[in-house]
């Protein structure tokens, strides 16, 4: 069985919110109706989003690291939000594992949002139904689009390619390889919800440089060993050879 | 969690309504066993009517919780998996049985239909009442399991939640039965008062246990697990927006600890201490007004108790909304 998912590389994400805006743009313009905002240009603006980018800092100044953390529905393989729904509006698609809300059935009781430990669901205050990330179900299943464009809007928008999209049940897919080889992990694994989305951790990229790689030991002209010039004098670049 | 007043009134009104029904039927059973004098049909009719009013008021309160109440019928479809759906199925059943229980008393269908082992005459009200009792207990179970089944919300995820809903609902129902008999001048005040005190005591034990339990535990997950960065010094700098969102409104009560402590003392006083004392004095002084006041005070106390119940619940999603730089 297919389980589509996002893999988000925290080592690469720069926190630019391009995924947030492209998500909102795509999903507010689609056939499923708008994602409404309240007071968007006034004090205390608020609105419906499927995806948010948060920022965390680890460590104590000056030894800190900044983490930009995109957060959306994780399309759990055992989604606790689905069985609690009294209307059947919340469901998990059999064919690709995407967790969806049928906006025509939802009664806006918010019970599913209480049952999701990740806070991935948001009520649309105007349309009064529950909303959440659909993995751009209308894009990824649209066979009239070229294959390369059958991806969620956020994945296509990410300027650093921090977001990968694919089937985590196919061991050879790009996402499975990334999870396997780069230490991909799920959020709050303690609950056993088995989130399909995974995150790739920060990685340190260091290279070993030896002294003799910086100094051209075999340089016959011994440029590095020339005495440094007094201030305002000639520099190496001024010397024409 | 943010306390939702629609749900607070829904659960307390239903609890009192079901409790009152259980009280009526208990009275009928005692009378049948000749432990109490037979009551006039008026008492049962009035009682069923009040119980009906409370159930309907609860239903109306629940409508305010829904974004799309016009589609509410759909909520009966997923009873296989959802406790909320089960409640939606059981509530109309309880209302129907309460209605017929009152109607049969009104029509005076109290001639026995048949007799079990020559001693127990069974009439229409006895059968409807038995079914109604069963359904009332089921409804308590469904209502409580809506909360108790959410395994991420640890403050609610305990059998004590079911015990609290059951005992506190019964306490207010029997209290109301005592008030009603005082008002109608029947001789059942002491009987219902005693039962109300018993239920209140049971409620005090279970609610006290859950308060104690909730003061002890810590959430299973922390921020490290929530974002998967296992560093002991981890701080949130941005939530992804400057204004609020559903996430910052729905899951936070936004009240100070001292305010909540005050609510806690007030509800403990109003639900458990005052009504029991008032019933006691009512018994001694044969006052008509005291049982009515005892019910009213306990009901207001239960509204506060339910408010506190919501603020007790710490949702794990709050880990993602700890601070803004
Ligand atoms: S992240 Fe939340 S809303 Fe999404 S599938 Fe999991 S439990 Fe459901
Ligand atoms: S808010 Fe909608 S999707 Fe969520 S549980 Fe209620 S009916 Fe189901």
XYZ file of C-alpha atoms and ligand atoms in Angstrom:
582
model
C 0.000 0.000 0.000
C 1.122 3.483 -0.759
C 1.683 6.004 2.018
C 2.469 9.423 0.648
C 4.389 11.718 2.960
C 6.671 14.693 3.259
C 10.208 14.484 4.514
C 11.423 17.823 5.814
C 15.132 18.484 6.100
C 15.797 20.665 9.134
C 19.406 20.898 8.044
C 18.367 22.787 4.940
C 15.249 24.748 5.904
C 16.063 28.453 6.187
C 12.677 29.489 7.564
C 11.655 31.602 4.582
C 7.918 30.674 4.815
C 7.732 30.108 1.038
C 5.947 26.824 1.739
C 3.437 28.615 3.991
C 2.491 31.206 1.391
C 2.445 28.817 -1.549
C 0.302 26.400 0.446
C -2.157 29.119 1.321
C -2.205 30.419 -2.251
C -2.842 27.026 -3.798
C -5.350 25.762 -1.293
C -7.350 28.949 -0.866
C -7.913 29.135 -4.629
C -8.984 25.546 -5.204
C -12.312 23.826 -5.661
C -12.510 23.047 -1.946
C -13.255 26.681 -1.176
C -11.223 29.413 0.492
C -9.179 29.198 3.663
C -10.639 32.220 5.356
C -8.858 34.906 7.356
C -10.202 37.172 10.046
C -8.996 40.783 10.331
C -6.057 40.087 7.967
C -4.970 43.740 7.814
C -6.044 44.856 11.273
C -4.864 44.425 14.788
C -4.766 40.815 15.953
C -5.005 39.123 12.548
C -5.761 35.436 12.391
C -6.719 32.850 9.819
C -6.652 29.309 8.587
C -3.372 27.739 7.543
C -2.384 24.173 6.730
C 1.282 24.768 7.297
C 3.272 26.958 9.652
C 6.995 27.466 10.097
C 8.117 27.871 13.673
C 11.551 28.739 14.995
C 13.401 27.212 17.915
C 16.790 27.828 19.411
C 18.910 25.164 21.044
C 21.756 25.967 23.405
C 22.797 29.049 25.351
C 24.124 32.197 23.712
C 26.603 32.392 22.056
C 26.640 28.653 21.434
C 23.217 28.385 19.834
C 21.667 26.766 16.832
C 18.511 27.984 15.168
C 15.979 25.448 13.955
C 13.274 26.399 11.510
C 10.534 23.880 11.945
C 7.770 23.567 9.328
C 4.697 21.999 10.871
C 1.647 20.501 9.176
C -0.515 17.396 9.377
C 1.782 14.365 9.500
C -0.694 11.991 7.825
C -0.298 9.456 10.608
C -0.449 5.819 9.597
C -2.599 5.185 12.675
C -4.374 8.544 12.846
C -6.124 9.108 16.196
C -8.143 11.946 14.637
C -10.055 9.641 12.273
C -11.940 7.127 14.487
C -13.190 9.852 16.865
C -14.989 11.775 14.133
C -18.742 11.230 14.661
C -19.734 12.006 11.072
C -17.132 10.134 9.073
C -15.957 13.449 7.623
C -12.391 12.631 8.682
C -10.962 9.728 6.776
C -7.752 8.199 5.554
C -7.570 7.447 1.877
C -7.077 3.763 1.202
C -5.115 4.234 -1.996
C -2.441 6.689 -0.868
C -2.722 7.087 2.907
C -3.554 10.801 2.856
C -5.733 11.893 5.809
C -8.523 14.189 4.639
C -11.634 16.013 5.856
C -14.803 15.984 3.783
C -15.878 19.607 4.201
C -19.418 18.752 3.135
C -19.875 16.273 5.977
C -17.971 17.980 8.801
C -20.183 19.495 11.499
C -17.355 21.495 13.067
C -17.507 19.745 16.440
C -13.691 20.084 16.824
C -13.424 16.669 18.416
C -10.779 15.537 15.918
C -8.616 18.526 16.776
C -8.681 17.457 20.430
C -7.601 13.976 19.377
C -4.561 15.095 17.332
C -1.522 15.434 19.616
C 0.271 17.603 17.060
C -2.242 20.416 16.788
C -2.340 19.920 13.042
C -6.018 20.751 12.566
C -7.542 24.204 12.543
C -11.170 25.195 12.399
C -12.101 27.594 9.628
C -13.966 30.268 11.587
C -15.980 31.446 8.617
C -16.885 28.161 6.940
C -17.146 26.495 10.371
C -15.568 23.212 9.324
C -12.275 21.559 10.239
C -9.318 22.082 7.915
C -5.898 20.559 7.628
C -3.124 19.800 5.157
C -4.345 17.667 2.245
C -0.888 17.124 0.749
C -2.469 19.093 -2.127
C -4.609 16.093 -2.968
C -5.993 17.944 -5.991
C -2.499 18.388 -7.456
C -0.920 15.079 -6.651
C -3.805 13.060 -8.080
C -4.326 15.252 -11.141
C -3.117 13.151 -14.055
C -3.507 16.058 -16.460
C -0.475 17.687 -14.850
C 2.987 16.630 -15.967
C 4.499 14.092 -13.575
C 7.046 16.590 -12.254
C 4.274 18.917 -11.107
C 2.212 16.296 -9.292
C 3.649 17.408 -5.996
C 2.356 19.495 -3.097
C 2.654 23.246 -3.608
C 5.048 23.592 -0.669
C 7.469 21.071 -2.167
C 7.533 22.892 -5.486
C 7.964 26.269 -3.763
C 10.773 25.433 -1.354
C 13.839 27.327 -2.616
C 16.284 25.114 -0.741
C 14.649 21.769 -1.558
C 14.167 21.111 2.142
C 10.907 19.300 1.419
C 10.842 15.889 -0.216
C 7.645 14.156 -1.266
C 7.064 10.493 -1.980
C 5.861 7.082 -0.866
C 7.461 5.977 2.393
C 6.263 2.414 1.837
C 8.393 2.063 -1.271
C 11.871 1.281 0.070
C 13.521 2.773 -3.000
C 11.637 6.067 -3.111
C 13.542 9.296 -2.536
C 11.832 9.768 0.824
C 12.562 6.247 2.068
C 16.213 6.577 1.093
C 16.442 9.956 2.820
C 14.851 8.619 6.005
C 17.071 5.570 6.002
C 20.364 7.217 5.129
C 20.009 10.563 6.834
C 18.428 9.584 10.141
C 14.846 10.623 9.429
C 12.626 10.598 12.515
C 8.918 11.027 13.364
C 7.508 13.535 15.896
C 6.284 12.401 19.332
C 6.833 8.714 18.523
C 5.741 7.820 22.086
C 2.056 7.859 21.129
C 2.292 5.173 18.477
C 0.461 7.281 15.909
C 3.159 6.454 13.360
C 3.333 9.805 11.569
C 4.043 9.351 7.870
C 5.880 12.671 7.614
C 9.451 12.502 8.828
C 12.085 15.094 9.657
C 15.774 14.951 8.839
C 18.032 16.129 11.664
C 20.693 18.829 11.588
C 24.003 17.477 10.446
C 27.490 18.963 10.857
C 29.446 19.159 7.658
C 33.153 19.277 8.502
C 36.181 18.590 6.383
C 39.631 17.708 7.595
C 42.245 20.199 6.352
C 45.898 19.601 6.970
C 48.484 22.349 7.172
C 50.260 21.198 4.029
C 47.057 21.535 2.072
C 47.002 25.262 2.857
C 50.666 25.939 2.418
C 52.114 24.973 -0.935
C 55.088 23.204 0.506
C 56.432 22.361 -2.921
C 55.949 25.849 -4.344
C 59.302 26.693 -5.844
C 58.737 30.438 -5.528
C 57.824 30.095 -1.845
C 55.225 32.870 -2.147
C 53.772 32.196 1.309
C 57.088 32.771 2.910
C 57.625 36.317 1.590
C 57.794 38.757 4.496
C 54.500 40.568 4.967
C 54.554 44.070 3.641
C 54.174 47.083 5.864
C 50.790 48.840 5.829
C 50.043 50.794 2.683
C 52.818 49.097 0.845
C 52.632 46.677 -2.008
C 50.481 43.635 -1.676
C 50.864 40.412 -3.531
C 48.209 41.474 -5.962
C 50.102 44.636 -6.808
C 53.031 42.745 -7.999
C 52.817 42.041 -11.658
C 54.492 38.883 -12.791
C -8.074 23.265 27.099
C -10.261 26.266 26.658
C -13.502 25.675 28.586
C -16.413 25.601 26.142
C -19.567 26.774 27.865
C -21.785 24.891 25.446
C -20.177 21.632 26.525
C -20.148 22.614 30.196
C -23.914 23.141 30.110
C -24.472 20.119 27.907
C -22.764 17.722 30.323
C -24.166 19.212 33.539
C -27.741 19.497 32.259
C -27.709 15.977 30.846
C -26.210 14.691 34.089
C -28.966 16.254 36.187
C -31.665 15.068 33.777
C -30.462 11.485 33.705
C -29.879 11.527 37.470
C -33.424 12.709 38.045
C -34.754 9.904 35.882
C -32.714 7.362 37.831
C -34.067 8.886 41.043
C -37.675 8.545 39.883
C -37.203 4.949 38.960
C -35.375 4.157 42.193
C -38.366 5.599 44.036
C -40.730 3.471 41.994
C -38.734 0.320 42.724
C -38.702 1.068 46.445
C -42.443 1.630 46.374
C -42.877 -1.641 44.504
C -40.947 -3.438 47.208
C -43.174 -1.730 49.759
C -40.208 0.047 51.275
C -41.814 3.373 50.464
C -45.456 4.367 50.296
C -46.878 4.439 46.770
C -46.539 7.788 45.064
C -49.152 9.556 43.061
C -48.663 9.566 39.320
C -48.320 13.343 39.531
C -44.885 13.044 41.060
C -43.626 10.814 38.248
C -45.246 12.963 35.583
C -43.727 16.131 36.985
C -40.363 14.396 37.433
C -40.283 13.000 33.892
C -41.279 16.395 32.570
C -38.425 18.101 34.423
C -36.002 15.431 33.290
C -37.163 15.955 29.704
C -36.688 19.714 30.026
C -33.128 19.223 31.266
C -32.270 16.797 28.467
C -33.693 19.128 25.841
C -31.836 22.078 27.367
C -28.651 20.021 27.184
C -29.314 19.238 23.561
C -29.849 22.915 22.799
C -26.598 23.780 24.572
C -24.762 21.221 22.422
C -25.964 22.910 19.235
C -23.911 25.968 20.165
C -20.792 23.844 20.113
C -21.234 22.828 16.486
C -20.106 24.852 13.523
C -22.700 23.226 11.274
C -25.637 22.082 13.437
C -27.797 21.653 10.329
C -25.745 18.558 9.502
C -25.818 17.171 13.022
C -27.750 14.077 11.959
C -24.579 12.828 10.312
C -23.026 12.539 13.753
C -25.044 9.390 14.396
C -23.264 7.449 11.666
C -19.897 6.538 13.199
C -21.095 4.837 16.382
C -18.773 1.929 15.704
C -15.678 3.975 16.468
C -16.626 7.316 17.993
C -17.893 7.853 21.540
C -19.251 11.217 20.444
C -21.332 9.477 17.814
C -22.500 6.947 20.401
C -23.656 9.793 22.610
C -25.565 11.228 19.675
C -27.336 7.874 19.255
C -28.045 7.237 22.935
C -29.278 10.720 23.851
C -32.461 10.573 21.724
C -33.090 7.069 23.058
C -32.897 8.384 26.622
C -35.222 11.247 25.739
C -37.723 8.932 24.109
C -37.793 6.557 27.057
C -38.124 9.418 29.537
C -40.987 10.774 27.483
C -42.822 7.448 27.412
C -42.125 6.848 31.094
C -43.871 10.115 31.887
C -46.605 9.470 29.319
C -47.456 6.037 30.697
C -47.746 7.509 34.168
C -49.894 10.281 32.743
C -52.146 7.766 30.993
C -52.277 5.771 34.197
C -51.025 2.594 32.582
C -50.034 1.192 35.921
C -52.193 -1.933 35.892
C -49.913 -4.922 35.865
C -49.475 -6.593 32.500
C -48.206 -9.813 33.977
C -46.757 -11.006 37.243
C -43.380 -12.542 37.772
C -43.322 -15.450 40.246
C -46.632 -14.327 41.740
C -45.059 -11.419 43.602
C -43.747 -8.874 41.113
C -46.445 -7.154 39.111
C -44.947 -5.731 35.908
C -46.585 -2.737 34.271
C -45.706 -0.564 31.290
C -43.929 2.046 33.411
C -41.753 -0.575 35.065
C -40.526 -1.837 31.683
C -39.920 1.622 30.195
C -38.246 2.671 33.414
C -35.901 -0.311 33.345
C -34.939 0.411 29.752
C -34.575 4.103 30.574
C -32.281 3.286 33.483
C -30.081 1.167 31.256
C -29.920 3.885 28.604
C -29.216 6.556 31.220
C -26.204 4.620 32.454
C -25.095 4.148 28.844
C -25.419 7.866 28.244
C -23.251 8.631 31.280
C -20.693 6.205 29.875
C -20.744 7.756 26.385
C -20.507 11.334 27.641
C -17.599 10.545 29.918
C -15.782 8.373 27.379
C -15.712 11.283 24.921
C -13.107 12.724 27.281
C -11.698 9.600 28.862
C -10.894 8.034 25.481
C -8.512 10.819 24.421
C -5.289 9.145 25.361
C -3.143 12.223 24.725
C -5.017 14.284 27.275
C -3.772 12.555 30.377
C -5.887 14.486 32.864
C -8.980 12.977 31.262
C -7.646 9.585 30.227
C -8.699 7.665 33.322
C -11.692 5.596 34.537
C -12.097 8.292 37.203
C -13.561 10.541 34.502
C -16.391 8.059 33.986
C -16.899 7.732 37.755
C -17.029 11.514 38.138
C -19.592 12.032 35.408
C -21.733 9.219 36.789
C -21.639 10.110 40.489
C -21.867 13.860 40.026
C -24.744 13.496 37.575
C -26.569 11.176 39.957
C -25.894 13.490 42.885
C -27.498 16.456 41.148
C -30.379 14.282 39.889
C -31.229 12.902 43.327
C -30.793 16.370 44.785
C -33.340 17.613 42.253
C -35.677 14.739 43.145
C -35.443 15.773 46.804
C -36.149 19.369 45.812
C -39.100 18.278 43.698
C -40.614 16.180 46.467
C -40.179 19.046 48.895
C -41.872 21.363 46.422
C -44.739 18.959 45.769
C -45.097 18.147 49.430
C -44.524 14.414 49.037
C -42.868 12.454 51.797
C -39.800 11.441 49.822
C -37.464 14.270 50.797
C -35.568 12.214 53.327
C -35.336 9.237 50.963
C -33.973 11.228 48.020
C -31.899 13.422 50.297
C -30.141 10.371 51.683
C -29.445 9.024 48.217
C -28.225 12.444 47.095
C -25.796 12.546 50.007
C -24.565 9.045 49.155
C -24.006 9.973 45.490
C -22.355 13.251 46.491
C -20.012 11.363 48.809
C -19.097 8.892 46.073
C -18.543 11.855 43.753
C -16.328 13.511 46.353
C -14.201 10.372 46.557
C -13.800 9.968 42.790
C -13.344 13.679 42.059
C -10.929 13.998 44.941
C -8.934 11.081 43.542
C -8.792 12.599 40.085
C -7.719 15.982 41.482
C -4.965 14.230 43.407
C -3.957 12.191 40.356
C -3.838 15.242 38.124
C -1.648 17.151 40.536
C 0.985 14.407 40.313
C 1.754 13.400 36.766
C 3.830 14.920 34.004
C 3.127 14.776 30.281
C 4.664 11.801 28.512
C 6.181 13.943 25.771
C 8.306 17.076 26.020
C 9.448 19.731 23.569
C 12.502 17.649 22.681
C 10.306 14.831 21.451
C 7.812 17.228 19.912
C 10.317 18.661 17.446
C 12.878 15.889 17.640
C 15.827 17.992 18.791
C 17.297 16.354 21.851
C 19.038 19.290 23.429
C 18.399 20.150 27.060
C 18.274 23.880 26.302
C 15.525 24.295 23.757
C 13.481 27.469 23.423
C 10.798 28.557 21.065
C 11.422 31.833 19.265
C 8.538 32.043 16.794
C 5.195 30.301 16.407
C 4.749 30.948 12.719
C 2.501 33.980 13.188
C 2.318 37.176 15.199
C -1.431 37.155 15.942
C -3.276 34.172 17.325
C -4.493 30.988 15.715
C -6.906 28.181 16.465
C -3.990 26.492 18.220
C -3.456 29.328 20.670
C -7.183 29.777 21.346
C -8.636 26.282 21.589
C -6.070 24.593 23.794
C -5.187 27.268 26.346
C -7.438 28.463 29.144
C -5.387 31.611 29.681
C -6.304 31.852 33.352
C -3.906 32.410 36.221
C -3.102 29.671 38.709
C -4.596 31.653 41.570
C -7.871 32.083 39.679
C -8.070 28.357 39.039
C -7.259 27.570 42.633
C -10.116 29.818 43.670
C -12.482 28.062 41.246
C -11.380 24.763 42.682
C -12.136 25.730 46.276
C -15.463 27.239 45.303
C -16.613 24.173 43.400
C -15.481 21.817 46.153
C -17.534 23.861 48.578
C -20.586 24.224 46.351
C -20.723 20.668 45.021
C -19.791 18.666 48.066
C -19.954 20.566 51.357
C -22.851 23.011 51.201
C -25.522 20.751 49.620
C -24.881 17.968 52.117
C -25.159 20.404 55.033
C -28.296 21.913 53.582
C -29.940 18.525 53.128
C -29.052 17.728 56.695
C -30.637 20.943 57.956
C -33.621 20.383 55.705
C -34.078 17.012 57.342
C -33.894 18.496 60.807
C -36.034 21.537 60.124
C -38.374 19.953 57.557
C -37.795 23.009 55.413
C -39.279 23.067 51.909
C -36.906 25.635 50.485
C -33.600 24.168 51.624
C -33.607 21.102 49.298
C -34.401 23.386 46.368
C -31.541 25.677 47.330
C -29.271 22.656 47.819
C -29.930 21.549 44.242
C -29.419 25.044 42.839
C -26.139 25.531 44.671
C -24.864 22.115 43.690
C -25.759 22.708 40.051
C -23.857 25.990 39.941
C -20.990 24.189 41.650
C -21.074 21.508 38.960
C -20.848 24.140 36.226
C -17.679 25.405 37.921
C -16.457 21.839 38.357
C -16.839 21.221 34.620
C -15.078 24.498 33.896
C -12.190 23.362 36.053
C -12.256 19.951 34.347
C -11.434 21.666 31.052
C -8.661 23.796 32.485
C -7.082 20.699 34.058
C -6.491 19.165 30.640
C -3.051 19.889 29.208
C -2.955 19.145 25.499
C 0.365 17.972 24.031
C -0.044 20.344 21.081
C 0.666 23.170 23.548
C 4.330 22.136 23.378
C 4.441 23.898 20.010
C 3.076 27.149 21.443
C 5.238 27.842 24.466
C 6.692 31.255 23.746
C 7.328 34.016 21.252
C 10.531 35.988 21.095
S -0.981 14.788 12.424
Fe -2.910 15.019 13.566
S -4.438 15.535 12.013
Fe -2.684 14.679 10.930
S -3.145 12.480 10.718
Fe -1.901 12.720 12.588
S -3.382 12.928 14.224
Fe -4.517 13.303 12.309
S -14.798 18.721 13.395
Fe -15.549 17.705 11.533
S -13.877 16.321 10.927
Fe -13.530 16.905 13.069
S -14.492 15.304 14.317
Fe -16.044 16.940 14.066
S -17.193 16.348 12.230
Fe -15.312 15.122 12.214
